[in-house]
Amino acid sequence: VPKKLVNSVTGCADDALAGLVACNANLRLLQGHRVVLRADLVAIKGRVALLSGGGSGHEPAHAGYIGKGMLTGVVAGAVFTSPAVGSILAAIRAVTEAGAAGTLLIVKNYTGDRLNFGLALERARAEGADVQMVVVGDDSAFTAPKKAGRRGLCGTILVHKVAGALAEKGASLDEIVKKVSAVIKAMGTLGLSLSPCSVPGSKPTFQLADDEMELGLGIHGEAGVRRMKLLPADEAVETMLAHMTDPSNVSRLPVSSGASVVLVVNNLGGLSCLELGIVAGAAVRRLESRGVHIARVLVGSFMTALEMAGVSLTLMLVDEELVGLLDAKTTAMAWPNLPAAPAASKRQEIPAPKEGPRTTQQETSTGPSAARVQLVLERVCSTLLEMQEKLNELDRAAGDGDCGHTHARAARAIQEWVRSEPLPAAPAQLLSALADLLLEKMGGSSGVLYGLFLTAAARALLGRNDLPAWADAMDAGTEAMGRYGGAAPGDRTMLDSMCAAAQALAALRSPSAELLPVLSAAVQSAEAAAEATRHMEAGAGRASYISSAELRQPDPGAVAVAAVLRAVLE
């Protein structure tokens, strides 16, 4: 039986509603019933009340659609179970007593829901209440007629919205029923799933192989009309739209070129938002290619089937009046904050800003000769390429084993650069150019850290090329890495080698300092610091999530830094 994060199997519907009401001051539970109502029931006096509901497990449907401009209340059953007649009747009585000018029951087309809401309606009428019922059947899965009719799916939320906007404007019960009945006939919904779902305490309702998907399934875990091999999102969406609009399909929605529709891309519960966005984009493109105008699009979780990893597409044919009703304001928490504009797959992009002039371009101070710089960089690159597998091996203990690949990528980029164009003469300009190169080509957090180091170091070298300037540059670079990377010496990162070298290079500030002995001391300090990381507890980076007992190797970033400094010295 799949795991569920519930308190008890029997109490999950009540607990979910209690949680919703606890988090929303605009909702109230009806005492003794699994019924949620608007807290401001007085506001419906003289207006038509709208009640809906059904089994739990479809959240945010239906209680998420309670609010001004949508539903007045909702009656919930246990998971995937129709609500009790007594509770439906209690909800009708509550809104009638609040002075509603009639009550409309919006019911999804399932036998249990039709029976229970129907019986409650008859009993309420016997008590003198003015009650009517509309049954939503928007399923476009079945190609041949079914005696039970089309199932009620995610299109129901559009019915809630249209009816709610009309009721808020003061429309009569008969007017709302007439409008909503026409809307129901102009809708189609089709589901597609990658997985089944499971009622708390039970096993999944059907099985799907890893390479399969199910077309045309409902929202209670029942299997669909066709099982297919897994398709890319674009093809899956095309298959869905073709099925929904197929002339030989009795439950089709006739959508021809020039039609205007509202599209709902609904997460059936367990699909990632990333996948949902991909499906939404595909749906917009495929509809546009058919010449269909998408007046509005809703993307999100609107009517789910517990944790089912799937999606449903709903299309509703609309005119300006219907679009206006969908755009009308509502306080219902599950209705999206919708832009009042059509969908479009191609929108004009904001032009990227041009890069500003670099201060380093006016730089005149010269550093080491270009030939010497090229020689040093070539030596650094060949060192990193030779160490590629060693660094990968060290990285496998704590990371994703790509530290060597990342440094090799940087080395090849630098090699190509030094061999293809003259190197900047000024040190600040050289370091800035290297920073840009590594940010573009190196990748990973290492690329950003080296980029930070070189950018900050370059600023310290502006207009300078004396030995103290290089000590300042080293300090500025390591400080920037620590500030943004969140690491400090002792955290078992590349910063351990960097800071050890920076400390040794501070000797360059002495008037009698000689470069080579100081640089040699800095390299030795960096190598000792890299080796010392073997015994450190990782305090930053990916390795910080792994027990130090499992590491037992020096940090690959620290080893790489020490090797770079050794190559510079030699």
Coordinates of C-alpha atoms in Angstrom, one line a residue, residues 13 86 454 484:
A13 CA -11.4 14.1 4.3
G86 CA -28.3 14.8 4.8
L454 CA 39.4 37.1 -10.8
Y484 CA 29.3 35.0 -1.9

